[in-house]
XYZ file of C-alpha atoms in Angstrom:
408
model
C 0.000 0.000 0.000
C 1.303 3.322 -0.812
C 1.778 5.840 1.693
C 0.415 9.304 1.979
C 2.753 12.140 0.675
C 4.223 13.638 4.116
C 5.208 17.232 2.657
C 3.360 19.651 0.280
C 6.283 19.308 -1.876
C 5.679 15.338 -2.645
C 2.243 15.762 -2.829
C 2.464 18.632 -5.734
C 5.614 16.946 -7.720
C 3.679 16.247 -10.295
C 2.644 19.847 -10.913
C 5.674 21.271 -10.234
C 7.634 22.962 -13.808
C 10.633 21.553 -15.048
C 14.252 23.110 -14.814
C 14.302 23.279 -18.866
C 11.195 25.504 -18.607
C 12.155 27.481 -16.070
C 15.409 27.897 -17.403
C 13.737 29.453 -20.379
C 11.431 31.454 -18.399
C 13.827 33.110 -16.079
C 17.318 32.335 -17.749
C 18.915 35.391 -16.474
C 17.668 35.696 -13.098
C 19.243 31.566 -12.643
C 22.193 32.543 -13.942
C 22.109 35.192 -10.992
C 21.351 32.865 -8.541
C 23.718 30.667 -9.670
C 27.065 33.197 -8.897
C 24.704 34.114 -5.433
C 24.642 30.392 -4.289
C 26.071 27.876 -6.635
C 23.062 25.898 -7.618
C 19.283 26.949 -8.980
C 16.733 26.392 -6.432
C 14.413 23.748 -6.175
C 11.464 25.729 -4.808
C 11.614 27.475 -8.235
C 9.646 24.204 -9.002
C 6.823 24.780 -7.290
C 6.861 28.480 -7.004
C 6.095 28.829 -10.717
C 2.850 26.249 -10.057
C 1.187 29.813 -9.336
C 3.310 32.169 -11.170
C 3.401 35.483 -9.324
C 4.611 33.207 -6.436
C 7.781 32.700 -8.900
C 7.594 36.622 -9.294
C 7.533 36.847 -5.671
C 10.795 35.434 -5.237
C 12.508 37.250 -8.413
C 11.776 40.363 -7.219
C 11.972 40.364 -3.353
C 15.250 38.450 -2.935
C 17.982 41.097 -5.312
C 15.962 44.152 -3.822
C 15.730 43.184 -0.380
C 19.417 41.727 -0.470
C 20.803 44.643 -2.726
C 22.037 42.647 -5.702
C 24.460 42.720 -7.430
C 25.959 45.671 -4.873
C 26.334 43.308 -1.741
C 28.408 41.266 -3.855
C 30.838 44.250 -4.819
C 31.144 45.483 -1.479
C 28.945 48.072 -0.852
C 26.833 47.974 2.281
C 27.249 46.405 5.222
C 29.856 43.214 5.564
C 28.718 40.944 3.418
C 29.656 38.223 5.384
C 27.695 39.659 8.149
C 24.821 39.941 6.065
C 25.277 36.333 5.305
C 25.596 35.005 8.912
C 22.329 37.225 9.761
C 20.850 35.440 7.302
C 22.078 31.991 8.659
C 21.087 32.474 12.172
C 17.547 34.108 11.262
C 17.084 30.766 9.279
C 17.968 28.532 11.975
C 16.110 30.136 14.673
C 13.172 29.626 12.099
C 13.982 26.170 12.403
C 14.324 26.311 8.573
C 16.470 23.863 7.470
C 16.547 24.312 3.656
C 17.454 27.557 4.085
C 19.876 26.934 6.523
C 21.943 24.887 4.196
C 21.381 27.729 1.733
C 22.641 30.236 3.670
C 25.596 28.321 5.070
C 26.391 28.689 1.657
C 25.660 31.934 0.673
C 27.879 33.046 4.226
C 30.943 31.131 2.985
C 30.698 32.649 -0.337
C 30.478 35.727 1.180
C 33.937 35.385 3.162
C 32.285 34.188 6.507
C 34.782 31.559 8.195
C 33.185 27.983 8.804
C 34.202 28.671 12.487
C 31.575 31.843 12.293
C 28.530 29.144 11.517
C 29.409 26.656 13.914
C 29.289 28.970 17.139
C 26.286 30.724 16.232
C 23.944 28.049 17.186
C 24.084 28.029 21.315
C 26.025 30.776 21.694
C 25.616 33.052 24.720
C 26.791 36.336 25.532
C 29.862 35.510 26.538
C 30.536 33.767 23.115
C 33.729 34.749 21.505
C 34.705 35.439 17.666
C 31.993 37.946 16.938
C 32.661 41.822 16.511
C 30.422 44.050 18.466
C 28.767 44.915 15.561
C 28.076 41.213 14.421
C 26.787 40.115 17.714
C 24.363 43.066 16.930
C 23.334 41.814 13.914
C 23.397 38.202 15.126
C 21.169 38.979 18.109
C 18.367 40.992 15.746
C 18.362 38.099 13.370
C 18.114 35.457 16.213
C 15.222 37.839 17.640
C 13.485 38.542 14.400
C 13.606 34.768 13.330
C 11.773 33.440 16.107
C 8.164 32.791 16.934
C 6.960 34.451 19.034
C 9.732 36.950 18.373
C 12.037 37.712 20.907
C 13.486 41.057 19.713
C 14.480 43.518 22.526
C 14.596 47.510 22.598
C 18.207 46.828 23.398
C 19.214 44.514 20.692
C 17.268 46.721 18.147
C 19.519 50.201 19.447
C 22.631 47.852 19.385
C 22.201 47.167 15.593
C 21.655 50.803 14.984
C 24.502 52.096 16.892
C 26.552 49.614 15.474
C 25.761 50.149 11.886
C 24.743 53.276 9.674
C 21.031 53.993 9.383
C 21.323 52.829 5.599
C 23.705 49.511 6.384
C 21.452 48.251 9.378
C 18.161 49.144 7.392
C 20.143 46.567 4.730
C 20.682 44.044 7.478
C 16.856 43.970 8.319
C 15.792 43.847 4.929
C 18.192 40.921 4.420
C 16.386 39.088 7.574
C 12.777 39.936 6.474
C 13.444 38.690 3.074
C 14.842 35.356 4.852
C 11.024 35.630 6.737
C 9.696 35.131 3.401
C 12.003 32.377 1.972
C 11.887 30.423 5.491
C 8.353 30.503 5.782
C 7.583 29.012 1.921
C 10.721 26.469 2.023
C 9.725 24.800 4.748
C 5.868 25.046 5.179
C 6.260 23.226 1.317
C 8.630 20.817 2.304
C 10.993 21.811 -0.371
C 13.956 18.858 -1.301
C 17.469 20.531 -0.790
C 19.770 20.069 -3.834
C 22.321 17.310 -3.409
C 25.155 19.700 -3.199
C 23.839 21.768 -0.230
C 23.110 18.889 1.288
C 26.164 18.124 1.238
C 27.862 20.538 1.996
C 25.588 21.375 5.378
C 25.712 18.246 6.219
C 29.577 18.436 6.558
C 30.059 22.120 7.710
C 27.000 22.398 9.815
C 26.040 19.003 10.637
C 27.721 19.292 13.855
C 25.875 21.745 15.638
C 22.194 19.637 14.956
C 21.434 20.697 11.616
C 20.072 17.718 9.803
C 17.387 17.874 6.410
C 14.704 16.062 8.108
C 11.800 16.541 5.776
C 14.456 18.533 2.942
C 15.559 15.339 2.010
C 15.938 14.890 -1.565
C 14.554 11.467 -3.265
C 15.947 9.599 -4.094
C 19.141 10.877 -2.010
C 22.575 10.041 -3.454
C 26.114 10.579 -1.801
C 27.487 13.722 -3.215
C 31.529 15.041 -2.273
C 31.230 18.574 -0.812
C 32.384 20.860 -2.440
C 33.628 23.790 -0.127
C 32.096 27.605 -2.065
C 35.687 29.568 -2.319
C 34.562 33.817 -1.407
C 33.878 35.847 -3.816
C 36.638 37.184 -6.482
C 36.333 40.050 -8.316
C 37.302 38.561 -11.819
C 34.271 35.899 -10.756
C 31.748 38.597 -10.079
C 32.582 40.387 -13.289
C 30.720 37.836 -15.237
C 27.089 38.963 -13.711
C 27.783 41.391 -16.009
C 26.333 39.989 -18.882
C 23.146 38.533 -17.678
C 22.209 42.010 -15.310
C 20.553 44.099 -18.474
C 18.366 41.288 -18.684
C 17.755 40.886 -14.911
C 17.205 44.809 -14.964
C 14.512 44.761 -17.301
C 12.342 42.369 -15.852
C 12.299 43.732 -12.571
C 11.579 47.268 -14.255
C 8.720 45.172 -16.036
C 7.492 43.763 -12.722
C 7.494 47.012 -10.627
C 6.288 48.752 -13.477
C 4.531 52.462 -12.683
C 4.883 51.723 -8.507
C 6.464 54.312 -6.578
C 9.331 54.233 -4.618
C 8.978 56.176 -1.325
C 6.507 57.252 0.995
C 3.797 58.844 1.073
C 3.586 58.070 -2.449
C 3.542 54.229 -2.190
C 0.971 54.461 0.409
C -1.767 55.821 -1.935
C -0.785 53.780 -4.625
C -1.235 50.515 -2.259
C -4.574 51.731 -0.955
C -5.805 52.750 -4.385
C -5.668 49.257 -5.387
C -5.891 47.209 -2.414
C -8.051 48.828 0.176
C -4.976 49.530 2.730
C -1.936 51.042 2.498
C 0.698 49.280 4.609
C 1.850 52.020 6.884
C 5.349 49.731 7.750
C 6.363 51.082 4.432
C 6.676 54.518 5.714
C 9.643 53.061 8.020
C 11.903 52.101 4.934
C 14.247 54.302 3.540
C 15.897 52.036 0.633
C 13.963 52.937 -2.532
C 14.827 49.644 -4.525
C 13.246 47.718 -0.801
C 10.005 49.983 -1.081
C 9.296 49.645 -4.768
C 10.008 45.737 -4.850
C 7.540 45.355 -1.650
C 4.981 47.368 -3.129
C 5.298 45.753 -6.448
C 4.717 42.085 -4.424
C 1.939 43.285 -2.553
C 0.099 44.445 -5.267
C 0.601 41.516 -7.611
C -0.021 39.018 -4.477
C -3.821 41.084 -3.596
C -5.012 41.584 -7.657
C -8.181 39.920 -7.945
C -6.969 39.038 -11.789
C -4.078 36.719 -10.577
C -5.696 35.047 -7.540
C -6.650 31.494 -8.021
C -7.379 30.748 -3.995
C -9.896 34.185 -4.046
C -8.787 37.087 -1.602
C -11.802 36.338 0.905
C -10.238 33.605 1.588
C -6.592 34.714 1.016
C -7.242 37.654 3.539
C -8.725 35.282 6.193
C -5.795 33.252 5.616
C -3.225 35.993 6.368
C -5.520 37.023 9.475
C -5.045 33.786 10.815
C -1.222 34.040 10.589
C -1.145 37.382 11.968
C -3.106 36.272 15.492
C -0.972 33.341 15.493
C 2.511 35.241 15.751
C 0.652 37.998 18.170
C 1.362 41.238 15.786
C -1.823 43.107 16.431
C -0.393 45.602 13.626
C -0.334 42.741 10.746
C -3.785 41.576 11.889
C -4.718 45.031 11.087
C -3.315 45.354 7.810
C -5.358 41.443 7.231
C -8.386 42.697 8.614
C -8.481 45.966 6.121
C -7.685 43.651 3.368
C -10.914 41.214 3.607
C -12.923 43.581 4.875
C -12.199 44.904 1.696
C -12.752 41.967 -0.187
C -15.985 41.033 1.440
C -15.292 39.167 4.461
C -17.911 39.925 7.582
C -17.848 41.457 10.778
C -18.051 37.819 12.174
C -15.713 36.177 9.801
C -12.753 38.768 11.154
C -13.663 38.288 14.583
C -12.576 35.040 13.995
C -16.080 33.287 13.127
C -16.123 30.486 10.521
C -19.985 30.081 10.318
C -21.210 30.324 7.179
C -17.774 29.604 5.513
C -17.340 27.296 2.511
C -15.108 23.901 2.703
C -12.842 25.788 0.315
C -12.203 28.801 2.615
C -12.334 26.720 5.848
C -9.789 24.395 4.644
C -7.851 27.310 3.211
C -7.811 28.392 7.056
C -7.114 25.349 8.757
C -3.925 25.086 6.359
C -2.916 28.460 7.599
C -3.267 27.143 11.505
C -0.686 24.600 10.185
C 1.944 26.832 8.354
C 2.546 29.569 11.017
C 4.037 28.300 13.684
C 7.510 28.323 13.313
C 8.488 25.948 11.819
C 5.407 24.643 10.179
C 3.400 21.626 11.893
C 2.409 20.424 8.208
C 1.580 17.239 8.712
C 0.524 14.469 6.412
C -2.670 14.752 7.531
C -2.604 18.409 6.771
C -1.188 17.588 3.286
C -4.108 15.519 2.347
C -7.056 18.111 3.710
C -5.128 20.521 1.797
C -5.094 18.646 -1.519
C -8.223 17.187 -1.373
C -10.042 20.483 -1.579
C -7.268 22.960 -3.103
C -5.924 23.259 -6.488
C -2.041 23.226 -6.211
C -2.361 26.580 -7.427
C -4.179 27.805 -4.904
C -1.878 25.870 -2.423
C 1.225 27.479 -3.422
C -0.747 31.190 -3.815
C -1.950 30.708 -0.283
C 1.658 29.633 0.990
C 3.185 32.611 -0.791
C 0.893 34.709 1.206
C 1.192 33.652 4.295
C 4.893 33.579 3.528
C 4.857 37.234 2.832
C 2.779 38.116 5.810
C 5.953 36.428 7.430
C 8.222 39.194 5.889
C 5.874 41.305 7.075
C 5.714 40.774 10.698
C 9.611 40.665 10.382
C 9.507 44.184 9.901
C 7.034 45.404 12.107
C 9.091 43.367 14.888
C 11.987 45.819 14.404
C 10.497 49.068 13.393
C 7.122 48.956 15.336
C-alpha cells in the first residue's frame, strides 16, 4: 500500500515545472542565482505552479538583499549579512534555508568557524565583533516565533551600523522571513550539493534535512564555495541588463517612497501598509509594493482574496502582531469578508475557505506543523495553485511581521 505524501512538496511533484522551462522562463535571473549560491533552487519548481509566487521570489530576494551591490562590497559586511541570514534561518527552524545560507555566508567570506558557534552561543561567546553580535542577536530575535526582539538589541544594531547599512541588514532578515516561511511550510527537497555541503560544515551543531531530504538521495563530495573574487563577479555582467529589465517590467509604474507608495497601495488594495513609511531604501520599497500588489489583484488570484485575507488574518493572530492583523483585517474587509468572519467566526464559511484556514493554523508556527494529515485536507479540496498562492501569502505576511518586529 502506498503511503500518503508527508510534505506539500511530494504531494504537488507532479505539478511542479521543469528546470528546462524554467530555465527558459527566467534564464537570467538563474544565472544570478547561480554566482549568489552555486546551484538553482528547487522551490523554483513549485513556485512557478502559481506564477506570481515565482515573481515573488525574483523580485523580493535582489531588492531586499541589494544585488548585485552586496556582492561588490557596498553595504554592510557581506559576510555579516550572510551570517544574519544563517542564524535568522535557523532560529526559524528552517532547514533548507539553513543549508542555503551556510552557503551563501561562505561565499560571502564568513569563516566555517563563524557558523558553527552561532547556534548556542551566549553572551559571553567569543569570535563575533560588536557589531556582528548586533546583527546576530536581531536576526536570532526577528527569526523566532513568538519573536524575541528587545529595545536593546534593536539600538545595538543601529549604533553599530549606519542607518542605511542596518536598514540593509533587516531587509536581508525579512526577506529570509519570506524564503523560510515558503521552504519549509512546502517541504521543499534541498539540492544534493547543499546537502552536502551542510551536512559536513554544519552538521555538527544539529542541523540535519529532516523533511528537505531529496529522493531519491545520493552521496554527493562537498564541495567547499571559495569567497567571492572580483574577476568571478565580473561575469554577472552579462546577464544584469536582462535581470534589470524584468524587474523594471514587474514594478512597473509603482512608486518608490513614501507617502507616495501608500496611496498607490490603498488605491488598489483597500490599505496602504503604513510599515512602508519606516523604509528608507527605494529599490526595498518599490520591490515590496510591487509584491503586494501583484499578491492582492483579484486578476491573478486562483485561492480568491476572501479567503486569502482570512488566511493571512489567521497568521497574523498566530505570531501575536496586532499591527499585521490590522493590515489582514483591512484587506478582507475589503474583499468582502464579515464582521463575524474577522472576529474570527467560521460560520457560514465554505469547505474551500475553511480548509484554506485550517492550512494556515498549520503553516505559522515556526516551523510549520504540516503534517501528512494536513497535506491531504489541503489537496483534497485545493488546487495546487491555490496551495502554493496561499503559501506565498502567508509567507509574505511572514516578511511582514519581520519588519514590524523591528520598526514597530
Amino acid at each position: 500500500m502506498t503511503s500518503s505524501p508527508g510534505t506539500i512538496a511530494q504531494a504537488l511533484h507532479g505539478s511542479s515545472v521543469d528546470m528546462v522551462t524554467l530555465q527558459r522562463r527566467y534564464g537570467a535571473q538563474f544565472a544570478m542565482v547561480r554566482k549568489v549560491l552555486g546551484v538553482a533552487p528547487n522551490a523554483a519548481a513549485y513556485l512557478e505552479i502559481w506564477p506570481i509566487g515565482m515573481r515573488t521570489y525574483n523580485v523580493l530576494v535582489p531588492n531586499f538583499l541589494n544585488l548585485p551591490f552586496l556582492l561588490f562590497g557596498f553595504g554592510p559586511p557581506k559576510a555579516t549579512v550572510g551570517l544574519a541570514m544563517y542564524t535568522a534561518s535557523r532560529a526559524a527552524g528552517c532547514a533548507y534555508c539553513a543549508s542555503h545560507c551556510c552557503a551563501f555566508a561562505l561565499r560571502r567570506g564568513a569563516d566555517e568557524g563563524d557558523l558553527v558557534r552561532i547556534v548556542g552561543r551566549g553572551p559571553a561567546s567569543g569570535g563575533y565583533s560588536s557589531a556582528e553580535r548586533s546583527a546576530l542577536d536581531v536576526a536570532e530575535g526577528l527569526g523566532r516565533v513568538p519573536g524575541s526582539l528587545t529595545p536593546a538589541q534593536r539600538d545595538a544594531l543601529r549604533d553599530s551600523f549606519s542607518p542605511a547599512d542596518a536598514e540593509w541588514l533587516v531587509l536581508a532578515v525579512a526577506v529570509m522571513g519570506f524564503l523560510n516561511k515558503f521552504n519549509d511550510t512546502v517541504g521543499i527537497p534541498l539540492e544534493e550539493s547543499m546537502l552536502a555541503l551542510a551536512d559536513e560544515v554544519i552538521g555538527p551543531t544539529g542541523w540535519t534535512a529532516g523533511k528537505h531530504l531529496p529522493i531519491p538521495a545520493a552521496t554527493v563530495t562537498p564541495t567547499k564555495p571559495q569567497p567571492d573574487r572580483f574577476v568571478d563577479l565580473l561575469g554577472l555582467l552579462p546577464v544584469l541588463p536582462s535581470v534589470i529589465r524584468a524587474d523594471k517590467h514587474w514594478t512597473s509604474g509603482v512608486p518608490h517612497s513614501w507617502p507616495a507608495v501608500g496611496i498607490h497601495l490603498r488605491q488598489r488594495t483597500g490599505h496602504d501598509f503604513p510599515i512602508l513609511a519606516h523604509l528608507s531604501h527605494g529599490r526595498a520599497i518599490r520591490a515590496l509594493a510591487a509584491v503586494l500588489g501583484a499578491n492582492t489583484d483579484p486578476k491573478q488570484s486562483r485561492l480568491g482574496l476572501r479567503a486569502k485575507h482570512l488566511a493571512g488574518l489567521v497568521y497574523a493572530n498566530a505570531v501575536e502582531d496586532e499591527a499585521l492583523a490590522k493590515s489582514a483585517r483591512n484587506l478582507a474587509e475589503y474583499a468582502g469578508a464579515t464582521t463575524s468572519q474577522l472576529a474570527g467566526s467560521r460560520a457560514g464559511l465554505d469547505v474551500h475557505t475553511d480548509t484554506a484556514l485550517a492550512y494556515a493554523e498549520a503553516a505559522s508556527s515556526s516551523p510549520a506543523q504540516i503534517t501528512p494529515e494536513v497535506v491531504a485536507a489541503a489537496t483534497k479540496e485545493l488546487a495546487p495553485p491555490e496551495i502554493i498562492e496561499l503559501t506565498v501569502w502567508i509567507s509574505v505576511m511572514q516578511l511582514l511581521h519581520r519588519l514590524h518586529a523591528f520598526y514597530e
